[in-house]
PDB file of C-alpha atoms and ligand atoms in Angstrom:
ATOM      1  CA  UNK A   1      94.528  97.618 134.857  1.00 73.00           C
ATOM      2  CA  UNK A   2      97.699  98.691 133.103  1.00 83.00           C
ATOM      3  CA  UNK A   3      97.034 100.466 129.828  1.00 94.00           C
ATOM      4  CA  UNK A   4      99.444  99.661 127.014  1.00 98.00           C
ATOM      5  CA  UNK A   5      98.367 102.635 124.893  1.00 98.00           C
ATOM      6  CA  UNK A   6      98.631 106.089 126.452  1.00 98.00           C
ATOM      7  CA  UNK A   7      97.098 109.405 125.418  1.00 98.00           C
ATOM      8  CA  UNK A   8      98.399 112.715 126.680  1.00 98.00           C
ATOM      9  CA  UNK A   9      97.994 116.318 125.644  1.00 98.00           C
ATOM     10  CA  UNK A  10     100.649 118.964 125.056  1.00 98.00           C
ATOM     11  CA  UNK A  11      98.654 122.093 124.211  1.00 98.00           C
ATOM     12  CA  UNK A  12      96.745 121.413 120.994  1.00 98.00           C
ATOM     13  CA  UNK A  13      98.818 118.289 120.275  1.00 98.00           C
ATOM     14  CA  UNK A  14      97.560 114.835 121.271  1.00 98.00           C
ATOM     15  CA  UNK A  15     100.295 112.250 121.801  1.00 98.00           C
ATOM     16  CA  UNK A  16      99.462 108.565 121.574  1.00 98.00           C
ATOM     17  CA  UNK A  17     102.195 106.253 122.828  1.00 98.00           C
ATOM     18  CA  UNK A  18     102.244 102.509 122.188  1.00 98.00           C
ATOM     19  CA  UNK A  19     103.526 101.517 125.604  1.00 98.00           C
ATOM     20  CA  UNK A  20     104.345  97.855 125.963  1.00 98.00           C
ATOM     21  CA  UNK A  21     108.121  98.076 125.643  1.00 98.00           C
ATOM     22  CA  UNK A  22     108.896  94.593 127.023  1.00 98.00           C
ATOM     23  CA  UNK A  23     107.091  93.131 123.971  1.00 98.00           C
ATOM     24  CA  UNK A  24     108.425  95.771 121.565  1.00 98.00           C
ATOM     25  CA  UNK A  25     104.905  97.237 121.557  1.00 98.00           C
ATOM     26  CA  UNK A  26     103.273  94.203 119.935  1.00 98.00           C
ATOM     27  CA  UNK A  27      99.565  94.934 119.569  1.00 97.00           C
ATOM     28  CA  UNK A  28      97.017  92.681 121.281  1.00 95.00           C
ATOM     29  CA  UNK A  29      93.262  93.092 120.947  1.00 94.00           C
ATOM     30  CA  UNK A  30      92.767  95.336 124.014  1.00 95.00           C
ATOM     31  CA  UNK A  31      95.536  97.646 122.727  1.00 97.00           C
ATOM     32  CA  UNK A  32      93.967  97.824 119.270  1.00 97.00           C
ATOM     33  CA  UNK A  33      90.504  98.491 120.732  1.00 97.00           C
ATOM     34  CA  UNK A  34      91.949 101.181 122.984  1.00 98.00           C
ATOM     35  CA  UNK A  35      93.797 102.767 120.061  1.00 98.00           C
ATOM     36  CA  UNK A  36      90.489 102.980 118.185  1.00 98.00           C
ATOM     37  CA  UNK A  37      88.762 104.511 121.220  1.00 98.00           C
ATOM     38  CA  UNK A  38      91.565 107.071 121.654  1.00 98.00           C
ATOM     39  CA  UNK A  39      91.446 108.045 117.974  1.00 98.00           C
ATOM     40  CA  UNK A  40      87.708 108.600 118.382  1.00 98.00           C
ATOM     41  CA  UNK A  41      88.366 110.706 121.490  1.00 98.00           C
ATOM     42  CA  UNK A  42      90.872 112.813 119.538  1.00 98.00           C
ATOM     43  CA  UNK A  43      88.407 113.208 116.651  1.00 98.00           C
ATOM     44  CA  UNK A  44      85.623 114.281 119.029  1.00 98.00           C
ATOM     45  CA  UNK A  45      87.717 116.670 121.126  1.00 97.00           C
ATOM     46  CA  UNK A  46      87.410 119.668 118.821  1.00 93.00           C
ATOM     47  CA  UNK A  47      90.550 121.134 120.444  1.00 97.00           C
ATOM     48  CA  UNK A  48      93.243 118.742 119.200  1.00 98.00           C
ATOM     49  CA  UNK A  49      94.923 120.229 116.119  1.00 98.00           C
ATOM     50  CA  UNK A  50      97.665 117.628 115.511  1.00 98.00           C
ATOM     51  CA  UNK A  51      98.218 114.013 116.522  1.00 99.00           C
ATOM     52  CA  UNK A  52     101.607 112.451 117.255  1.00 99.00           C
ATOM     53  CA  UNK A  53     101.923 108.658 117.447  1.00 99.00           C
ATOM     54  CA  UNK A  54     105.064 107.030 118.833  1.00 99.00           C
ATOM     55  CA  UNK A  55     106.341 103.975 120.703  1.00 98.00           C
ATOM     56  CA  UNK A  56     107.828 103.586 124.174  1.00 98.00           C
ATOM     57  CA  UNK A  57     111.235 101.947 124.535  1.00 98.00           C
ATOM     58  CA  UNK A  58     113.434 100.737 121.690  1.00 98.00           C
ATOM     59  CA  UNK A  59     110.704  99.919 119.137  1.00 98.00           C
ATOM     60  CA  UNK A  60     107.791 101.662 117.463  1.00 99.00           C
ATOM     61  CA  UNK A  61     105.742  98.451 117.250  1.00 99.00           C
ATOM     62  CA  UNK A  62     106.222  94.774 116.352  1.00 98.00           C
ATOM     63  CA  UNK A  63     102.720  94.674 114.843  1.00 98.00           C
ATOM     64  CA  UNK A  64     100.149  92.050 115.742  1.00 97.00           C
ATOM     65  CA  UNK A  65     100.808  90.268 119.049  1.00 96.00           C
ATOM     66  CA  UNK A  66     101.471  86.795 117.702  1.00 94.00           C
ATOM     67  CA  UNK A  67     101.389  85.319 121.203  1.00 93.00           C
ATOM     68  CA  UNK A  68      97.913  86.690 122.006  1.00 84.00           C
ATOM     69  CA  UNK A  69      95.856  83.571 122.836  1.00 78.00           C
ATOM     70  CA  UNK A  70      92.815  85.294 121.367  1.00 74.00           C
ATOM     71  CA  UNK A  71      94.733  85.337 118.112  1.00 71.00           C
ATOM     72  CA  UNK A  72      95.801  81.714 117.614  1.00 70.00           C
ATOM     73  CA  UNK A  73      94.154  79.464 120.197  1.00 72.00           C
ATOM     74  CA  UNK A  74      90.583  79.922 119.024  1.00 75.00           C
ATOM     75  CA  UNK A  75      89.903  77.362 116.256  1.00 76.00           C
ATOM     76  CA  UNK A  76      87.240  79.686 114.862  1.00 80.00           C
ATOM     77  CA  UNK A  77      89.640  82.611 114.748  1.00 84.00           C
ATOM     78  CA  UNK A  78      88.410  84.860 111.977  1.00 89.00           C
ATOM     79  CA  UNK A  79      91.326  86.834 110.525  1.00 91.00           C
ATOM     80  CA  UNK A  80      89.062  88.849 108.220  1.00 94.00           C
ATOM     81  CA  UNK A  81      86.986  90.037 111.177  1.00 93.00           C
ATOM     82  CA  UNK A  82      90.094  90.984 113.175  1.00 93.00           C
ATOM     83  CA  UNK A  83      91.614  92.877 110.260  1.00 96.00           C
ATOM     84  CA  UNK A  84      88.354  94.704 109.580  1.00 97.00           C
ATOM     85  CA  UNK A  85      87.551  95.518 113.208  1.00 96.00           C
ATOM     86  CA  UNK A  86      91.038  96.584 114.240  1.00 97.00           C
ATOM     87  CA  UNK A  87      93.671  97.454 111.608  1.00 98.00           C
ATOM     88  CA  UNK A  88      91.255  98.620 108.918  1.00 98.00           C
ATOM     89  CA  UNK A  89      89.313 100.591 111.516  1.00 98.00           C
ATOM     90  CA  UNK A  90      92.510 102.330 112.655  1.00 98.00           C
ATOM     91  CA  UNK A  91      93.810 103.096 109.165  1.00 98.00           C
ATOM     92  CA  UNK A  92      90.411 104.485 108.118  1.00 98.00           C
ATOM     93  CA  UNK A  93      90.365 106.730 111.193  1.00 98.00           C
ATOM     94  CA  UNK A  94      93.927 108.009 110.673  1.00 98.00           C
ATOM     95  CA  UNK A  95      93.238 108.844 107.034  1.00 98.00           C
ATOM     96  CA  UNK A  96      89.900 110.521 107.849  1.00 98.00           C
ATOM     97  CA  UNK A  97      91.082 112.562 110.869  1.00 98.00           C
ATOM     98  CA  UNK A  98      90.773 116.223 109.848  1.00 98.00           C
ATOM     99  CA  UNK A  99      94.064 117.143 111.547  1.00 98.00           C
ATOM    100  CA  UNK A 100      97.686 116.368 110.637  1.00 98.00           C
ATOM    101  CA  UNK A 101      98.919 113.027 111.996  1.00 99.00           C
ATOM    102  CA  UNK A 102     102.629 112.464 112.612  1.00 99.00           C
ATOM    103  CA  UNK A 103     104.318 109.127 113.312  1.00 99.00           C
ATOM    104  CA  UNK A 104     107.579 109.396 115.248  1.00 99.00           C
ATOM    105  CA  UNK A 105     109.158 106.015 114.515  1.00 99.00           C
ATOM    106  CA  UNK A 106     111.611 105.561 117.367  1.00 98.00           C
ATOM    107  CA  UNK A 107     112.823 102.047 116.496  1.00 98.00           C
ATOM    108  CA  UNK A 108     111.806  98.998 114.527  1.00 98.00           C
ATOM    109  CA  UNK A 109     108.303  99.140 113.013  1.00 99.00           C
ATOM    110  CA  UNK A 110     107.300  95.637 111.932  1.00 98.00           C
ATOM    111  CA  UNK A 111     104.229  94.092 110.329  1.00 98.00           C
ATOM    112  CA  UNK A 112     101.089  96.070 110.943  1.00 98.00           C
ATOM    113  CA  UNK A 113     103.201  98.306 113.214  1.00 98.00           C
ATOM    114  CA  UNK A 114     105.074  99.563 110.142  1.00 99.00           C
ATOM    115  CA  UNK A 115     101.892 100.101 108.194  1.00 98.00           C
ATOM    116  CA  UNK A 116     100.109 101.983 110.971  1.00 98.00           C
ATOM    117  CA  UNK A 117     103.061 104.398 110.964  1.00 99.00           C
ATOM    118  CA  UNK A 118     102.830 104.732 107.173  1.00 98.00           C
ATOM    119  CA  UNK A 119      99.119 105.563 107.470  1.00 98.00           C
ATOM    120  CA  UNK A 120     100.062 108.795 109.243  1.00 99.00           C
ATOM    121  CA  UNK A 121     100.432 111.982 107.196  1.00 98.00           C
ATOM    122  CA  UNK A 122     104.064 112.674 108.081  1.00 98.00           C
ATOM    123  CA  UNK A 123     106.507 109.979 109.178  1.00 99.00           C
ATOM    124  CA  UNK A 124     109.720 111.019 110.902  1.00 98.00           C
ATOM    125  CA  UNK A 125     112.087 108.284 112.033  1.00 99.00           C
ATOM    126  CA  UNK A 126     115.124 107.823 114.240  1.00 99.00           C
ATOM    127  CA  UNK A 127     118.280 107.023 112.274  1.00 98.00           C
ATOM    128  CA  UNK A 128     118.462 103.569 113.909  1.00 98.00           C
ATOM    129  CA  UNK A 129     114.812 102.726 113.102  1.00 99.00           C
ATOM    130  CA  UNK A 130     113.755 100.311 110.393  1.00 99.00           C
ATOM    131  CA  UNK A 131     110.606  99.264 108.571  1.00 99.00           C
ATOM    132  CA  UNK A 132     109.977  95.537 108.281  1.00 98.00           C
ATOM    133  CA  UNK A 133     107.170  94.016 106.234  1.00 98.00           C
ATOM    134  CA  UNK A 134     107.504  90.888 108.376  1.00 98.00           C
ATOM    135  CA  UNK A 135     104.337  89.211 107.131  1.00 98.00           C
ATOM    136  CA  UNK A 136     105.883  86.740 104.648  1.00 98.00           C
ATOM    137  CA  UNK A 137     108.037  85.339 107.482  1.00 98.00           C
ATOM    138  CA  UNK A 138     104.827  83.912 108.991  1.00 96.00           C
ATOM    139  CA  UNK A 139     102.937  83.221 105.797  1.00 96.00           C
ATOM    140  CA  UNK A 140     100.802  86.364 105.640  1.00 96.00           C
ATOM    141  CA  UNK A 141     100.505  89.371 103.351  1.00 98.00           C
ATOM    142  CA  UNK A 142     101.042  93.036 104.267  1.00 98.00           C
ATOM    143  CA  UNK A 143      97.855  94.449 105.799  1.00 98.00           C
ATOM    144  CA  UNK A 144      96.873  97.639 107.618  1.00 98.00           C
ATOM    145  CA  UNK A 145      97.043  99.414 104.248  1.00 98.00           C
ATOM    146  CA  UNK A 146     100.568  98.190 103.513  1.00 98.00           C
ATOM    147  CA  UNK A 147      99.961  97.028  99.960  1.00 98.00           C
ATOM    148  CA  UNK A 148      98.361 100.410  99.203  1.00 98.00           C
ATOM    149  CA  UNK A 149     100.926 102.691 100.812  1.00 98.00           C
ATOM    150  CA  UNK A 150     104.009 100.766  99.650  1.00 98.00           C
ATOM    151  CA  UNK A 151     102.775 100.617  96.065  1.00 98.00           C
ATOM    152  CA  UNK A 152     101.683 104.268  95.935  1.00 97.00           C
ATOM    153  CA  UNK A 153     104.789 105.589  97.621  1.00 98.00           C
ATOM    154  CA  UNK A 154     107.450 103.292  96.173  1.00 98.00           C
ATOM    155  CA  UNK A 155     105.998 101.595  93.082  1.00 98.00           C
ATOM    156  CA  UNK A 156     105.466  97.896  92.424  1.00 98.00           C
ATOM    157  CA  UNK A 157     109.127  96.882  92.170  1.00 98.00           C
ATOM    158  CA  UNK A 158     110.078  97.989  95.673  1.00 98.00           C
ATOM    159  CA  UNK A 159     106.685  97.134  97.190  1.00 98.00           C
ATOM    160  CA  UNK A 160     106.881  93.551  95.977  1.00 98.00           C
ATOM    161  CA  UNK A 161     110.490  93.032  97.066  1.00 98.00           C
ATOM    162  CA  UNK A 162     109.767  94.436 100.533  1.00 98.00           C
ATOM    163  CA  UNK A 163     106.655  92.235 100.885  1.00 98.00           C
ATOM    164  CA  UNK A 164     108.283  89.080  99.548  1.00 98.00           C
ATOM    165  CA  UNK A 165     111.762  89.317 101.064  1.00 98.00           C
ATOM    166  CA  UNK A 166     110.590  90.637 104.463  1.00 98.00           C
ATOM    167  CA  UNK A 167     113.954  92.316 105.022  1.00 98.00           C
ATOM    168  CA  UNK A 168     114.248  95.355 107.283  1.00 98.00           C
ATOM    169  CA  UNK A 169     114.419  98.647 105.384  1.00 98.00           C
ATOM    170  CA  UNK A 170     116.709 101.087 107.245  1.00 99.00           C
ATOM    171  CA  UNK A 171     115.077 104.439 108.005  1.00 99.00           C
ATOM    172  CA  UNK A 172     117.672 106.302 105.920  1.00 98.00           C
ATOM    173  CA  UNK A 173     116.802 104.228 102.846  1.00 98.00           C
ATOM    174  CA  UNK A 174     113.093 104.669 103.561  1.00 99.00           C
ATOM    175  CA  UNK A 175     113.632 108.447 103.473  1.00 99.00           C
ATOM    176  CA  UNK A 176     115.782 108.278 100.308  1.00 98.00           C
ATOM    177  CA  UNK A 177     113.055 106.221  98.622  1.00 98.00           C
ATOM    178  CA  UNK A 178     110.283 108.624  99.642  1.00 98.00           C
ATOM    179  CA  UNK A 179     108.507 106.200 101.963  1.00 98.00           C
ATOM    180  CA  UNK A 180     108.826 108.628 104.872  1.00 98.00           C
ATOM    181  CA  UNK A 181     109.414 112.347 105.355  1.00 98.00           C
ATOM    182  CA  UNK A 182     112.774 112.361 107.119  1.00 98.00           C
ATOM    183  CA  UNK A 183     115.301 110.797 109.452  1.00 98.00           C
ATOM    184  CA  UNK A 184     116.829 112.497 112.475  1.00 98.00           C
ATOM    185  CA  UNK A 185     119.404 111.437 115.047  1.00 98.00           C
ATOM    186  CA  UNK A 186     117.948 109.077 117.640  1.00 98.00           C
ATOM    187  CA  UNK A 187     118.291 111.474 120.553  1.00 98.00           C
ATOM    188  CA  UNK A 188     116.672 114.312 118.547  1.00 98.00           C
ATOM    189  CA  UNK A 189     113.574 112.366 117.460  1.00 98.00           C
ATOM    190  CA  UNK A 190     111.207 113.055 120.372  1.00 98.00           C
ATOM    191  CA  UNK A 191     112.013 116.790 120.406  1.00 98.00           C
ATOM    192  CA  UNK A 192     111.854 117.248 116.640  1.00 98.00           C
ATOM    193  CA  UNK A 193     108.628 115.271 116.312  1.00 98.00           C
ATOM    194  CA  UNK A 194     106.926 117.273 119.055  1.00 98.00           C
ATOM    195  CA  UNK A 195     108.163 120.556 117.560  1.00 98.00           C
ATOM    196  CA  UNK A 196     106.781 119.485 114.172  1.00 98.00           C
ATOM    197  CA  UNK A 197     103.447 118.536 115.752  1.00 98.00           C
ATOM    198  CA  UNK A 198     103.278 121.872 117.627  1.00 98.00           C
ATOM    199  CA  UNK A 199     104.054 123.758 114.441  1.00 98.00           C
ATOM    200  CA  UNK A 200     101.295 121.916 112.584  1.00 98.00           C
ATOM    201  CA  UNK A 201      98.886 122.422 115.495  1.00 98.00           C
ATOM    202  CA  UNK A 202      99.433 126.173 115.100  1.00 98.00           C
ATOM    203  CA  UNK A 203      98.619 125.991 111.405  1.00 98.00           C
ATOM    204  CA  UNK A 204      95.419 126.653 109.462  1.00 98.00           C
ATOM    205  CA  UNK A 205      93.838 123.367 110.591  1.00 98.00           C
ATOM    206  CA  UNK A 206      90.875 123.398 108.209  1.00 98.00           C
ATOM    207  CA  UNK A 207      93.096 124.104 105.194  1.00 98.00           C
ATOM    208  CA  UNK A 208      95.522 121.367 106.285  1.00 98.00           C
ATOM    209  CA  UNK A 209      92.614 118.929 106.525  1.00 98.00           C
ATOM    210  CA  UNK A 210      91.376 119.938 103.070  1.00 98.00           C
ATOM    211  CA  UNK A 211      94.889 119.496 101.618  1.00 98.00           C
ATOM    212  CA  UNK A 212      95.050 116.047 103.221  1.00 98.00           C
ATOM    213  CA  UNK A 213      91.672 115.163 101.732  1.00 98.00           C
ATOM    214  CA  UNK A 214      92.690 116.362  98.263  1.00 98.00           C
ATOM    215  CA  UNK A 215      96.054 114.583  98.273  1.00 98.00           C
ATOM    216  CA  UNK A 216      94.471 111.324  99.419  1.00 98.00           C
ATOM    217  CA  UNK A 217      91.805 111.625  96.715  1.00 98.00           C
ATOM    218  CA  UNK A 218      94.513 112.114  94.069  1.00 97.00           C
ATOM    219  CA  UNK A 219      95.319 108.380  94.321  1.00 91.00           C
ATOM    220  CA  UNK A 220      91.856 107.581  92.990  1.00 93.00           C
ATOM    221  CA  UNK A 221      91.186 110.537  90.646  1.00 97.00           C
ATOM    222  CA  UNK A 222      92.279 111.527  87.164  1.00 98.00           C
ATOM    223  CA  UNK A 223      93.421 115.117  86.579  1.00 98.00           C
ATOM    224  CA  UNK A 224      89.959 116.371  85.563  1.00 98.00           C
ATOM    225  CA  UNK A 225      88.283 115.094  88.714  1.00 98.00           C
ATOM    226  CA  UNK A 226      91.197 116.310  90.818  1.00 98.00           C
ATOM    227  CA  UNK A 227      91.026 119.830  89.355  1.00 98.00           C
ATOM    228  CA  UNK A 228      87.289 119.875  90.163  1.00 98.00           C
ATOM    229  CA  UNK A 229      88.007 118.747  93.705  1.00 98.00           C
ATOM    230  CA  UNK A 230      90.789 121.328  94.200  1.00 98.00           C
ATOM    231  CA  UNK A 231      88.421 124.063  93.000  1.00 98.00           C
ATOM    232  CA  UNK A 232      85.749 123.031  95.509  1.00 98.00           C
ATOM    233  CA  UNK A 233      88.091 122.475  98.440  1.00 98.00           C
ATOM    234  CA  UNK A 234      89.958 125.725  97.727  1.00 98.00           C
ATOM    235  CA  UNK A 235      86.604 127.487  97.858  1.00 98.00           C
ATOM    236  CA  UNK A 236      86.007 125.906 101.273  1.00 98.00           C
ATOM    237  CA  UNK A 237      89.485 126.939 102.456  1.00 98.00           C
ATOM    238  CA  UNK A 238      88.784 130.453 101.197  1.00 98.00           C
ATOM    239  CA  UNK A 239      85.744 130.680 103.483  1.00 98.00           C
ATOM    240  CA  UNK A 240      87.787 130.051 106.668  1.00 98.00           C
ATOM    241  CA  UNK A 241      88.752 132.714 109.195  1.00 98.00           C
ATOM    242  CA  UNK A 242      92.318 131.474 108.925  1.00 98.00           C
ATOM    243  CA  UNK A 243      92.426 132.455 105.260  1.00 98.00           C
ATOM    244  CA  UNK A 244      91.307 135.992 106.158  1.00 98.00           C
ATOM    245  CA  UNK A 245      93.964 136.038 108.896  1.00 98.00           C
ATOM    246  CA  UNK A 246      96.615 134.686 106.502  1.00 98.00           C
ATOM    247  CA  UNK A 247      95.954 137.468 103.998  1.00 98.00           C
ATOM    248  CA  UNK A 248      95.778 140.160 106.691  1.00 98.00           C
ATOM    249  CA  UNK A 249      99.054 138.979 108.210  1.00 98.00           C
ATOM    250  CA  UNK A 250     100.754 138.842 104.815  1.00 98.00           C
ATOM    251  CA  UNK A 251      99.722 142.401 103.983  1.00 98.00           C
ATOM    252  CA  UNK A 252     100.746 143.658 107.430  1.00 98.00           C
ATOM    253  CA  UNK A 253     104.086 141.787 107.139  1.00 98.00           C
ATOM    254  CA  UNK A 254     103.455 139.955 110.421  1.00 98.00           C
ATOM    255  CA  UNK A 255     103.176 136.295 111.426  1.00 97.00           C
ATOM    256  CA  UNK A 256      99.644 134.915 111.075  1.00 98.00           C
ATOM    257  CA  UNK A 257      97.818 133.676 114.158  1.00 98.00           C
ATOM    258  CA  UNK A 258      95.799 130.757 112.916  1.00 98.00           C
ATOM    259  CA  UNK A 259      92.981 129.481 115.114  1.00 97.00           C
ATOM    260  CA  UNK A 260      91.933 126.433 113.197  1.00 97.00           C
ATOM    261  CA  UNK A 261      88.597 127.937 112.191  1.00 97.00           C
TER     262      UNK A 261
HETATM  263  C1  LHQ B 301     106.481  89.693 120.198  1.00 92.99           C
HETATM  264  C2  LHQ B 301     106.267  90.164 118.886  1.00 92.99           C
HETATM  265  C3  LHQ B 301     105.006  89.977 118.308  1.00 92.99           C
HETATM  266  C4  LHQ B 301     104.365  88.928 120.272  1.00 92.99           C
HETATM  267  C5  LHQ B 301     108.284  90.605 119.404  1.00 92.99           C
HETATM  268  N1  LHQ B 301     104.064  89.348 119.046  1.00 92.99           N
HETATM  269  N2  LHQ B 301     105.517  89.071 120.875  1.00 92.99           N
HETATM  270  C6  LHQ B 301      96.936  91.258 111.505  1.00 92.99           C
HETATM  271  C7  LHQ B 301      95.776  90.558 111.920  1.00 92.99           C
HETATM  272  C8  LHQ B 301      95.635  89.218 111.871  1.00 92.99           C
HETATM  273  C9  LHQ B 301      96.565  88.364 111.717  1.00 92.99           C
HETATM  274  C10 LHQ B 301      97.913  88.569 111.886  1.00 92.99           C
HETATM  275  O1  LHQ B 301      98.573  89.671 111.511  1.00 92.99           O
HETATM  276  C11 LHQ B 301      98.192  90.890 111.424  1.00 92.99           C
HETATM  277  C12 LHQ B 301      99.196  91.883 111.168  1.00 92.99           C
HETATM  278  C13 LHQ B 301     100.622  91.680 111.611  1.00 92.99           C
HETATM  279  O2  LHQ B 301     101.171  92.583 112.145  1.00 92.99           O
HETATM  280  S1  LHQ B 301     101.414  90.223 111.260  1.00 92.99           S
HETATM  281  C14 LHQ B 301     103.100  90.565 111.605  1.00 92.99           C
HETATM  282  C15 LHQ B 301     103.383  90.477 113.093  1.00 92.99           C
HETATM  283  N3  LHQ B 301     104.699  90.901 113.424  1.00 92.99           N
HETATM  284  C16 LHQ B 301     105.815  90.191 113.185  1.00 92.99           C
HETATM  285  O3  LHQ B 301     105.811  89.166 112.570  1.00 92.99           O
HETATM  286  C17 LHQ B 301     107.106  90.721 113.798  1.00 92.99           C
HETATM  287  C18 LHQ B 301     107.609  89.767 114.857  1.00 92.99           C
HETATM  288  N4  LHQ B 301     108.697  90.338 115.599  1.00 92.99           N
HETATM  289  C19 LHQ B 301     109.946  90.470 115.116  1.00 92.99           C
HETATM  290  O4  LHQ B 301     110.217  90.176 113.968  1.00 92.99           O
HETATM  291  C20 LHQ B 301     110.991  90.998 116.046  1.00 92.99           C
HETATM  292  O5  LHQ B 301     110.571  90.813 117.370  1.00 92.99           O
HETATM  293  C21 LHQ B 301     111.301  92.498 115.826  1.00 92.99           C
HETATM  294  C22 LHQ B 301     112.064  92.677 114.512  1.00 92.99           C
HETATM  295  C23 LHQ B 301     110.032  93.348 115.825  1.00 92.99           C
HETATM  296  C24 LHQ B 301     112.186  93.007 116.981  1.00 92.99           C
HETATM  297  O6  LHQ B 301     113.291  92.142 117.111  1.00 92.99           O
HETATM  298  P1  LHQ B 301     114.240  92.263 118.405  1.00 92.99           P
HETATM  299  O7  LHQ B 301     114.630  93.672 118.582  1.00 92.99           O
HETATM  300  O8  LHQ B 301     115.325  91.240 118.231  1.00 92.99           O
HETATM  301  O9  LHQ B 301     113.303  91.896 119.648  1.00 92.99           O
HETATM  302  P2  LHQ B 301     112.809  90.435 120.098  1.00 92.99           P
HETATM  303  O10 LHQ B 301     112.456  89.634 118.902  1.00 92.99           O
HETATM  304  O11 LHQ B 301     113.790  89.871 121.064  1.00 92.99           O
HETATM  305  O12 LHQ B 301     111.422  90.782 120.862  1.00 92.99           O
HETATM  306  C25 LHQ B 301     111.405  91.211 122.220  1.00 92.99           C
HETATM  307  C26 LHQ B 301     110.270  90.494 122.895  1.00 92.99           C
HETATM  308  O13 LHQ B 301     109.042  90.857 122.253  1.00 92.99           O
HETATM  309  C27 LHQ B 301     110.363  88.970 122.782  1.00 92.99           C
HETATM  310  O14 LHQ B 301     109.736  88.443 123.922  1.00 92.99           O
HETATM  311  P3  LHQ B 301     110.617  87.756 125.105  1.00 92.99           P
HETATM  312  O15 LHQ B 301     109.614  87.325 126.118  1.00 92.99           O
HETATM  313  O16 LHQ B 301     111.363  86.627 124.461  1.00 92.99           O
HETATM  314  O17 LHQ B 301     111.548  88.842 125.586  1.00 92.99           O
HETATM  315  C28 LHQ B 301     109.504  88.666 121.584  1.00 92.99           C
HETATM  316  O18 LHQ B 301     108.993  87.369 121.580  1.00 92.99           O
HETATM  317  C29 LHQ B 301     108.401  89.672 121.758  1.00 92.99           C
HETATM  318  N5  LHQ B 301     107.747  89.991 120.477  1.00 92.99           N
HETATM  319  N6  LHQ B 301     107.393  90.727 118.432  1.00 92.99           N
HETATM  320  N7  LHQ B 301     104.680  90.439 117.061  1.00 92.99           N
END
């Protein structure tokens, strides 16, 4: 059977590719289930130190496969169950993964496809890419964490206009607004994204995971709770071998060799 989601390794980097280009990588249930299984495989591996997610062909993903018979033909179709079992499950996994996650948005990212990209830690996009909260066009609301990420990253004014107008947001504007990390020329995206992932995979993995945890918690915490959390997580970072290596390398004026331990 042809798999529409691929996983490959490049050293300590895992690369997940949404690979159904003829349908602009629209996500049907088998693809979503496979994505969950691959994220679990990455989490279990113990040797993956960065994850890169991208799309094959001209799009990142068109979001939910609206033509999937399982989606609209079943009169008992339970949207809540689908959202919980697939998109929520994926977003929870991406946010909990204790390694950096990078989305390389190679083209249009629409609906839940846009919001899965935004759930990654660092989003880098091709100049021709765009982000489309398409949901209102079909009478739905942004899901896959969209209402959370858009509001936190952009504020209510832009989040509401994007959700209600369902107009494509060009990648350059997304970067100017702080929705994503950066934009690169189309033909440079794959190389730059992989280089970024390799660089992160050579980093102090435990400290990067603790920074991710602290930054995500900052959305929920006040300053007092956040200072407490930083104290505790810094103590954990300070117990890693990579911290000892970082200090030793600094004092010896050499490049540190982090092992992710
Ligand atoms: C598609 C799709 C697609 C199927 C293009 N499905 N075939 C969660 C759970 C529960 C309920 C529902 O929702 C969700 C979350 C969601 O994600 S809802 C939002 C779903 N996504 C959309 O509404 C986006 C729909 N697609 C588009 O707006 C456009 O296709 C975009 C802007 C993504 C790309 O436009 P174009 O570059 O002009 O490509 P195209 O429209 O010609 O698409 C190429 C083919 O892919 C075409 O098939 P065909 O057989 O005619 O060549 C499309 O029908 C198919 N396709 N999106 N979501």
